PDB file of C-alpha atoms in Angstrom:
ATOM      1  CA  UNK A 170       0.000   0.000   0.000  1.00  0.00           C
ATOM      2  CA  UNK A 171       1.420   3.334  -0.736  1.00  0.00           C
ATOM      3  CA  UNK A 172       0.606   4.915   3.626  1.00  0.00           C
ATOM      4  CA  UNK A 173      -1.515   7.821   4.835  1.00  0.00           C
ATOM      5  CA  UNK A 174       1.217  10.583   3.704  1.00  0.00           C
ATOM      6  CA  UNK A 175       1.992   9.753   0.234  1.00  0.00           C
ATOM      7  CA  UNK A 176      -2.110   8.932  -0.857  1.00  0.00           C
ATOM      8  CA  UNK A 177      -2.795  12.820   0.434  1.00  0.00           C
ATOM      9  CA  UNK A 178       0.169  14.515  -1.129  1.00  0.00           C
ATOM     10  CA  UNK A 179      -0.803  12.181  -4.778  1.00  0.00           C
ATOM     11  CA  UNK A 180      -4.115  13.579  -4.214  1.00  0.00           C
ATOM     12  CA  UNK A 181      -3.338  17.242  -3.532  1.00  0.00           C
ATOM     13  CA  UNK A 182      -1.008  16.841  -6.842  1.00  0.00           C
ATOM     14  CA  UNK A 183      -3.996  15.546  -8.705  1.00  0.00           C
ATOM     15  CA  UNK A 184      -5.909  18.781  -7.111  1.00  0.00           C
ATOM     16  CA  UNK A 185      -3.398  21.015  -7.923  1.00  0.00           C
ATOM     17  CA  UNK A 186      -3.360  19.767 -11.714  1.00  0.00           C
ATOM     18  CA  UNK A 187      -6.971  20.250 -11.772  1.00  0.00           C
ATOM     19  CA  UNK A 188      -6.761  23.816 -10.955  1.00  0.00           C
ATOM     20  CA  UNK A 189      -3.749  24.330 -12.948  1.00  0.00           C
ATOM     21  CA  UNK A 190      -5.435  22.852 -16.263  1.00  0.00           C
ATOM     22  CA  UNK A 191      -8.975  25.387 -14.920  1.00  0.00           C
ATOM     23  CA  UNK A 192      -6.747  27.902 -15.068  1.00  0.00           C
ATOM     24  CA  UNK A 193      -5.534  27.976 -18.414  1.00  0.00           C
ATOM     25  CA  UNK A 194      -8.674  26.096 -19.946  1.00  0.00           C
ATOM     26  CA  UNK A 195      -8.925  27.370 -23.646  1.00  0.00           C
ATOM     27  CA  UNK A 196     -12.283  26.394 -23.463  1.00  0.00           C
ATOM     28  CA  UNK A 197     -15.120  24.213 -21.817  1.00  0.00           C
ATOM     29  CA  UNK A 198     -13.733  20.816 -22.423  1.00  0.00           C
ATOM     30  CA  UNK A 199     -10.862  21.324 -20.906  1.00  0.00           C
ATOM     31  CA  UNK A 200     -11.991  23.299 -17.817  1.00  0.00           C
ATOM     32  CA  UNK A 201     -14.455  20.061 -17.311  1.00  0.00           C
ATOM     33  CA  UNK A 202     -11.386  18.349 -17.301  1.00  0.00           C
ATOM     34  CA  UNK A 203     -10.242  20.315 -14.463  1.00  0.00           C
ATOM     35  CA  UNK A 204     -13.005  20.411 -12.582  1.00  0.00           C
ATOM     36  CA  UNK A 205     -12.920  16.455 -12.464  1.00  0.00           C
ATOM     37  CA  UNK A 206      -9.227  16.211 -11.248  1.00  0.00           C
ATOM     38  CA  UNK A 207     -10.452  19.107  -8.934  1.00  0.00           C
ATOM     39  CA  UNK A 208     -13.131  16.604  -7.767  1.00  0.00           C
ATOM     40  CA  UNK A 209     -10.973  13.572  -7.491  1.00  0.00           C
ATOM     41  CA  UNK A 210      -8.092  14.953  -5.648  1.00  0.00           C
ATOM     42  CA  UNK A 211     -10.279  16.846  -3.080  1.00  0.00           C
ATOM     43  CA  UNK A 212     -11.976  13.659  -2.111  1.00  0.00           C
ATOM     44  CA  UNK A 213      -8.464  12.260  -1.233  1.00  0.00           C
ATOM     45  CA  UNK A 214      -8.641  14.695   2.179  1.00  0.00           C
ATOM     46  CA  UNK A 215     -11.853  13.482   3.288  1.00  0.00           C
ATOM     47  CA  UNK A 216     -11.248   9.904   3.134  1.00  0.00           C
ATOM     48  CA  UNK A 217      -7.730  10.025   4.821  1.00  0.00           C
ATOM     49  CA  UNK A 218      -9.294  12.236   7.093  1.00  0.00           C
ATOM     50  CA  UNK A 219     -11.965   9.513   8.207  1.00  0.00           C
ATOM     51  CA  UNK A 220      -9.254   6.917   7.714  1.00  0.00           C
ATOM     52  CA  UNK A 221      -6.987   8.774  10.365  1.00  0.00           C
ATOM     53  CA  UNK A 222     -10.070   8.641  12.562  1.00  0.00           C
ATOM     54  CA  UNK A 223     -11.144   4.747  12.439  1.00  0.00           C
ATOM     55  CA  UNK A 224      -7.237   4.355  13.033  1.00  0.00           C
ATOM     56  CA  UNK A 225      -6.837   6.822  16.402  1.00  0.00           C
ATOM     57  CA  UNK A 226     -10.348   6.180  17.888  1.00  0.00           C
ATOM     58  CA  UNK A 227     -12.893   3.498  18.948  1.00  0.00           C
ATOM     59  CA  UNK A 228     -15.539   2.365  16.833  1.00  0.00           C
ATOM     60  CA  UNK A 229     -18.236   4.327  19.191  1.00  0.00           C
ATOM     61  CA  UNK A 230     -15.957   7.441  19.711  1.00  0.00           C
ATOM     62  CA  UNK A 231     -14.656   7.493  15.665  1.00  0.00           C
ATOM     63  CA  UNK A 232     -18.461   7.395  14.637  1.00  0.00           C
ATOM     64  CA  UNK A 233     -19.152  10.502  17.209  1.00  0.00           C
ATOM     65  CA  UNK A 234     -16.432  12.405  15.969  1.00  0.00           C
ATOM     66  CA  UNK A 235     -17.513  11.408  11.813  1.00  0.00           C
ATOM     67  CA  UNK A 236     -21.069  12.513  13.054  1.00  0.00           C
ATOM     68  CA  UNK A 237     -19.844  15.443  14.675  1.00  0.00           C
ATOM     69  CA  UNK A 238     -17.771  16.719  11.608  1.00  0.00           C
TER      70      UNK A 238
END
């Protein structure tokens, strides 16, 4: 597996290329393009974020905390 650390810094890269490739979007197709990467990077956060979570804390205590955010 490729760890916590290196999945969230893959994912902010695919992020960052999103925006990068909204940025200089020549037109509609390509700034779809973006928005996708945009959308598939992002998610990377949430899920190690709730990953990090199951890891540090009980079952009850991780699923107060996931409720709670």
């Amino acid at each position: 597996t490729f760890g916590r650390k290196k999945t969230y810094f893959i994912g902010m890269l695919i992020f960052l290329s999103g925006t990068l490739c909204c940025i200089f979007a020549e037109n509609i197709h390509l700034f779809l393009l973006g928005r996708l990467l945009q959308g598939a990077g992002g998610i990377v956060s949430a899920v190690v974020g709730w990953a990090l979570i199951q890891d540090v804390y009980s079952d009850n205590e991780g699923a107060r905390l996931m409720s709670w955010l």
